[in-house]
């Protein structure tokens, strides 16, 4: 499976029962604390494996760092955060590569495994399926507020925890609930990633009032603390959105997410199974919409 379908990770079948699932992701620091940054970057890199229903097994560090510009202790803390998350995912770090670069960047190349008959793609949602999200939205806006010193310590801790949270249990929940299609919400925001799930095949209704939001995100959006990527996402994806109108959600649904939650489609008849497994595995879920035969290729805001 290649890159044509914009799926989250590449898949290579080894045998009837096993396929490799591979992905790579790295970026510049999203938070000041290097230890949190390492955890967030690693959780973000492994997320694409979980979005495809796979399990990460091995990881390699990708590091851009200048020891002349920054103390080595900083890099150690970033890597410590990364290793902690790799361990939590029960994967192993096999090595990595570093480049001397004035701008710090960190992330992972991750290899996981998946049953080739149970790969979860971003296409495949059926009319009537429920649309489920597993993390609140707003990390792009909150990170912008953080850079402007508008968040207190508790708020910073809350958003860091949210971004560093693995999507491992969320992935198990969707698999138990008989998922039809899934992706994770990252740089293209809720609307951009949702568009990848529907293509021109199907439509989807989104219940704006049911979308979970991080604390303070509405205030920050109202005050205009919006990341550049948000405007680009809105310009690019707005032709596919119906009933788009001004208001805080006008920004937030396009907000690029760092290490966002899983976004998936499950048949409505599996709702009780979905609720049961999310409770058992302690995964928060929000049902934020429903796929429909009407208005193919459109995201209908309600
Ligand atoms: Co992804
Ligand atoms: Co990715």
Coordinates of C-alpha atoms and ligand atoms in Angstrom, one line a residue:
X1 CA 0.0 0.0 0.0
X2 CA 1.6 3.2 -1.1
X3 CA 1.1 6.9 -0.7
X4 CA -1.8 7.4 -3.2
X5 CA -4.6 7.1 -0.6
X6 CA -3.0 9.5 1.8
X7 CA -3.1 6.8 4.4
X8 CA -1.3 7.5 7.7
X9 CA 1.5 5.0 7.2
X10 CA 3.0 2.7 4.5
X11 CA 2.2 -1.1 4.7
X12 CA 4.3 -3.9 3.3
X13 CA 2.9 -7.5 3.5
X14 CA 5.4 -10.1 4.7
X15 CA 3.1 -13.1 4.9
X16 CA -0.5 -13.9 5.0
X17 CA -0.7 -13.1 8.7
X18 CA 1.7 -10.2 9.0
X19 CA 2.6 -6.9 7.4
X20 CA 5.0 -4.1 8.3
X21 CA 3.6 -0.7 8.9
X22 CA 6.1 2.2 8.7
X23 CA 6.0 5.9 9.3
X24 CA 8.3 8.8 10.1
X25 CA 7.6 12.2 11.7
X26 CA 9.7 14.9 13.3
X27 CA 9.3 18.6 14.0
X28 CA 10.6 21.6 15.9
X29 CA 9.9 22.1 19.6
X30 CA 6.2 22.7 20.3
X31 CA 6.8 23.4 24.0
X32 CA 9.7 24.9 26.1
X33 CA 10.3 21.9 28.3
X34 CA 12.6 19.5 26.4
X35 CA 11.4 16.4 28.3
X36 CA 7.8 17.1 27.4
X37 CA 8.8 17.9 23.8
X38 CA 10.5 14.4 23.5
X39 CA 7.5 12.6 24.8
X40 CA 5.1 14.6 22.5
X41 CA 7.3 14.1 19.4
X42 CA 7.5 10.3 20.0
X43 CA 3.8 9.9 20.8
X44 CA 3.0 11.9 17.6
X45 CA 5.4 9.7 15.5
X46 CA 3.8 6.4 16.7
X47 CA 0.3 7.7 16.3
X48 CA 0.1 6.9 12.5
X49 CA 0.8 3.2 13.3
X50 CA -2.1 3.2 15.8
X51 CA -4.3 4.9 13.3
X52 CA -3.9 2.0 10.9
X53 CA -4.7 -0.6 13.6
X54 CA -1.0 -1.6 14.0
X55 CA 1.3 -1.9 17.0
X56 CA 4.7 -0.2 17.0
X57 CA 7.7 -2.5 17.5
X58 CA 10.9 -0.6 16.7
X59 CA 11.9 3.0 16.5
X60 CA 14.8 5.1 15.4
X61 CA 15.6 8.6 16.6
X62 CA 15.9 11.5 14.1
X63 CA 17.7 14.4 15.7
X64 CA 18.7 17.8 14.4
X65 CA 20.8 19.6 17.1
X66 CA 23.7 22.0 17.4
X67 CA 25.9 21.3 20.4
X68 CA 27.6 24.6 19.8
X69 CA 24.4 26.5 20.1
X70 CA 22.6 24.5 22.9
X71 CA 23.8 22.6 26.0
X72 CA 24.0 18.8 25.5
X73 CA 21.8 18.4 28.6
X74 CA 18.9 19.7 26.5
X75 CA 19.2 17.0 23.9
X76 CA 19.5 14.4 26.7
X77 CA 16.2 15.5 28.1
X78 CA 14.5 15.4 24.7
X79 CA 15.8 11.8 24.1
X80 CA 14.8 10.8 27.6
X81 CA 11.2 11.9 26.9
X82 CA 11.2 10.0 23.6
X83 CA 12.6 6.8 25.2
X84 CA 10.0 6.9 27.9
X85 CA 7.2 6.9 25.3
X86 CA 8.8 4.2 23.2
X87 CA 8.9 2.0 26.4
X88 CA 5.3 2.9 27.3
X89 CA 4.4 1.7 23.8
X90 CA 6.3 -1.6 24.4
X91 CA 8.5 -0.9 21.4
X92 CA 12.3 -0.7 21.4
X93 CA 14.7 2.0 20.3
X94 CA 17.2 0.5 17.8
X95 CA 19.3 3.6 17.0
X96 CA 19.0 6.7 15.0
X97 CA 20.7 9.5 13.2
X98 CA 21.6 13.1 14.1
X99 CA 22.5 16.1 12.0
X100 CA 24.2 19.3 13.2
X101 CA 21.5 21.9 12.7
X102 CA 20.9 25.2 14.4
X103 CA 17.2 24.6 14.6
X104 CA 16.3 21.8 17.0
X105 CA 14.1 19.0 15.5
X106 CA 13.2 15.6 16.9
X107 CA 11.1 12.7 16.0
X108 CA 11.1 9.0 15.1
X109 CA 11.0 6.6 12.3
X110 CA 8.7 3.8 13.5
X111 CA 8.1 0.3 12.3
X112 CA 5.1 -1.6 13.5
X113 CA 3.2 -4.8 12.6
X114 CA -0.4 -5.3 11.6
X115 CA -2.5 -8.2 10.4
X116 CA -2.8 -7.5 6.6
X117 CA -6.5 -8.5 6.8
X118 CA -7.2 -6.0 9.5
X119 CA -5.5 -2.9 8.2
X120 CA -7.6 0.2 9.0
X121 CA -7.5 2.7 6.2
X122 CA -8.8 6.2 6.2
X123 CA -11.4 5.3 3.5
X124 CA -14.1 2.8 4.2
X125 CA -16.7 4.6 6.3
X126 CA -20.3 3.6 5.5
X127 CA -23.5 5.7 5.5
X128 CA -24.9 5.7 9.0
X129 CA -21.6 5.1 10.7
X130 CA -20.8 7.2 13.8
X131 CA -17.9 9.6 13.7
X132 CA -15.8 9.3 16.9
X133 CA -12.9 11.5 18.2
X134 CA -10.6 10.5 21.1
X135 CA -8.9 13.8 22.1
X136 CA -10.2 17.4 22.4
X137 CA -9.2 19.9 19.8
X138 CA -7.1 23.1 20.1
X139 CA -3.4 22.2 20.5
X140 CA -2.4 24.5 17.7
X141 CA -4.2 27.5 19.3
X142 CA -3.0 26.6 22.8
X143 CA 0.6 26.3 21.6
X144 CA 0.3 29.7 20.0
X145 CA -1.1 31.1 23.4
X146 CA 1.7 29.3 25.2
X147 CA 4.4 31.1 23.1
X148 CA 2.6 34.4 24.0
X149 CA 2.8 33.5 27.8
X150 CA -1.0 33.3 28.1
X151 CA -1.2 29.9 29.8
X152 CA -0.7 29.2 33.5
X153 CA 1.3 26.2 34.7
X154 CA -1.7 24.0 35.1
X155 CA -3.0 24.8 31.6
X156 CA 0.5 24.1 30.1
X157 CA 0.7 20.7 32.0
X158 CA -2.8 19.8 30.8
X159 CA -2.1 20.4 27.1
X160 CA 1.3 18.7 27.4
X161 CA -0.2 15.6 28.9
X162 CA -2.9 15.5 26.2
X163 CA -0.3 15.8 23.4
X164 CA 2.0 13.2 25.0
X165 CA -0.8 10.7 25.5
X166 CA -0.3 7.6 23.2
X167 CA -3.2 6.6 20.9
X168 CA -2.5 2.9 21.8
X169 CA -5.6 2.2 23.9
X170 CA -7.8 4.4 21.6
X171 CA -6.6 2.1 18.7
X172 CA -7.6 -1.0 20.7
X173 CA -11.0 0.5 21.4
X174 CA -11.7 1.2 17.7
X175 CA -10.6 -2.3 16.8
X176 CA -12.9 -3.9 19.4
X177 CA -15.7 -1.7 18.1
X178 CA -15.4 -3.0 14.6
X179 CA -14.0 0.2 13.0
X180 CA -14.6 0.8 9.3
X181 CA -12.1 3.6 8.8
X182 CA -9.7 5.7 10.8
X183 CA -7.0 8.4 10.8
X184 CA -5.4 10.6 13.4
X185 CA -6.0 14.3 13.6
X186 CA -2.7 16.2 13.0
X187 CA -1.6 19.1 10.8
X188 CA -4.6 19.4 8.5
X189 CA -6.9 19.8 11.5
X190 CA -10.3 18.1 12.1
X191 CA -11.8 19.1 8.8
X192 CA -8.7 18.3 6.7
X193 CA -8.4 14.8 8.1
X194 CA -12.1 14.2 7.9
X195 CA -12.0 15.1 4.2
X196 CA -9.5 12.3 3.7
X197 CA -11.9 9.9 5.2
X198 CA -14.8 10.8 2.8
X199 CA -13.0 11.7 -0.4
X200 CA -15.8 12.1 -3.0
X201 CA -17.4 8.8 -2.0
X202 CA -19.6 9.7 1.0
X203 CA -20.7 12.7 3.1
X204 CA -20.4 13.4 6.8
X205 CA -22.4 15.5 9.2
X206 CA -20.5 17.1 12.1
X207 CA -22.3 18.1 15.3
X208 CA -20.4 21.3 16.3
X209 CA -21.8 21.4 19.9
X210 CA -20.4 17.9 20.6
X211 CA -16.8 18.6 19.5
X212 CA -14.6 18.4 22.6
X213 CA -12.3 21.4 23.2
X214 CA -9.3 22.0 25.3
X215 CA -9.7 24.5 28.1
X216 CA -9.2 28.2 27.2
X217 CA -9.1 27.4 23.4
X218 CA -12.3 29.4 22.8
X219 CA -10.9 32.5 24.6
X220 CA -7.6 32.3 22.7
X221 CA -9.3 31.8 19.4
X222 CA -11.6 34.8 20.0
X223 CA -8.5 36.9 20.9
X224 CA -6.9 35.9 17.6
X225 CA -4.1 33.6 18.8
X226 CA -4.3 31.4 15.7
X227 CA -1.4 29.5 14.1
X228 CA -0.5 30.1 10.5
X229 CA -1.4 26.6 9.5
X230 CA -5.0 27.2 10.6
X231 CA -5.5 29.8 7.9
X232 CA -3.9 27.6 5.3
X233 CA -6.2 24.7 6.3
X234 CA -9.3 26.8 6.1
X235 CA -8.4 28.3 2.7
X236 CA -7.7 24.8 1.3
X237 CA -10.6 22.8 2.8
X238 CA -13.4 25.3 3.0
X239 CA -14.9 24.4 -0.4
X240 CA -15.7 21.0 1.0
X241 CA -17.6 22.4 4.1
X242 CA -21.3 23.3 4.2
X243 CA -22.9 25.7 6.7
X244 CA -19.5 27.3 7.7
X245 CA -20.2 30.4 9.7
X246 CA -18.3 32.8 12.0
X247 CA -17.9 31.8 15.7
X248 CA -15.1 30.2 17.7
X249 CA -15.6 26.8 16.0
X250 CA -14.9 28.6 12.6
X251 CA -11.3 28.6 13.7
X252 CA -11.0 25.5 15.9
X253 CA -12.2 22.9 13.4
X254 CA -9.3 24.0 11.1
X255 CA -6.7 24.2 13.9
X256 CA -3.6 22.0 13.1
X257 CA -3.2 19.5 15.9
X258 CA 0.1 18.1 17.4
X259 CA -0.3 14.5 18.4
X260 CA -4.1 14.7 18.1
X261 CA -6.6 11.9 18.8
X262 CA -7.9 9.2 16.6
X263 CA -10.9 10.0 14.3
X264 CA -12.8 6.9 13.3
X265 CA -16.0 5.5 11.8
X266 CA -17.9 2.7 13.6
X267 CA -21.3 1.2 12.7
X268 CA -24.0 2.5 15.0
X269 CA -25.1 -1.0 16.0
X270 CA -21.7 -1.3 17.7
X271 CA -22.3 1.7 19.9
X272 CA -22.7 -0.3 23.1
X273 CA -19.5 -2.2 22.4
X274 CA -17.7 1.0 21.7
X275 CA -18.8 2.5 25.0
X276 CA -18.0 -0.7 26.9
X277 CA -14.4 -1.0 25.6
X278 CA -13.7 2.7 26.0
X279 CA -14.8 2.5 29.6
X280 CA -12.8 -0.7 30.2
X281 CA -9.6 0.7 28.6
X282 CA -10.1 4.2 30.1
X283 CA -10.2 6.0 26.8
X284 CA -12.3 9.1 26.4
X285 CA -14.5 9.1 23.3
X286 CA -16.8 11.8 21.8
X287 CA -19.3 11.0 19.0
X288 CA -19.1 14.1 16.9
X289 CA -21.0 13.2 13.7
X290 CA -22.4 10.7 11.3
X291 CA -21.5 9.6 7.8
X292 CA -24.2 10.0 5.2
X293 CA -25.1 9.0 1.6
X294 CA -26.1 12.6 0.9
X295 CA -23.8 15.3 -0.2
X296 CA -20.9 13.2 -1.3
X297 CA -17.5 14.7 -0.6
X298 CA -19.0 17.3 1.7
X299 CA -18.6 18.0 5.4
X300 CA -22.0 19.3 6.7
X301 CA -21.7 21.3 9.9
X302 CA -24.8 21.1 12.1
Ligands
LIG1 CO1 -1.7 10.5 10.5
LIG2 CO1 2.3 11.5 10.1

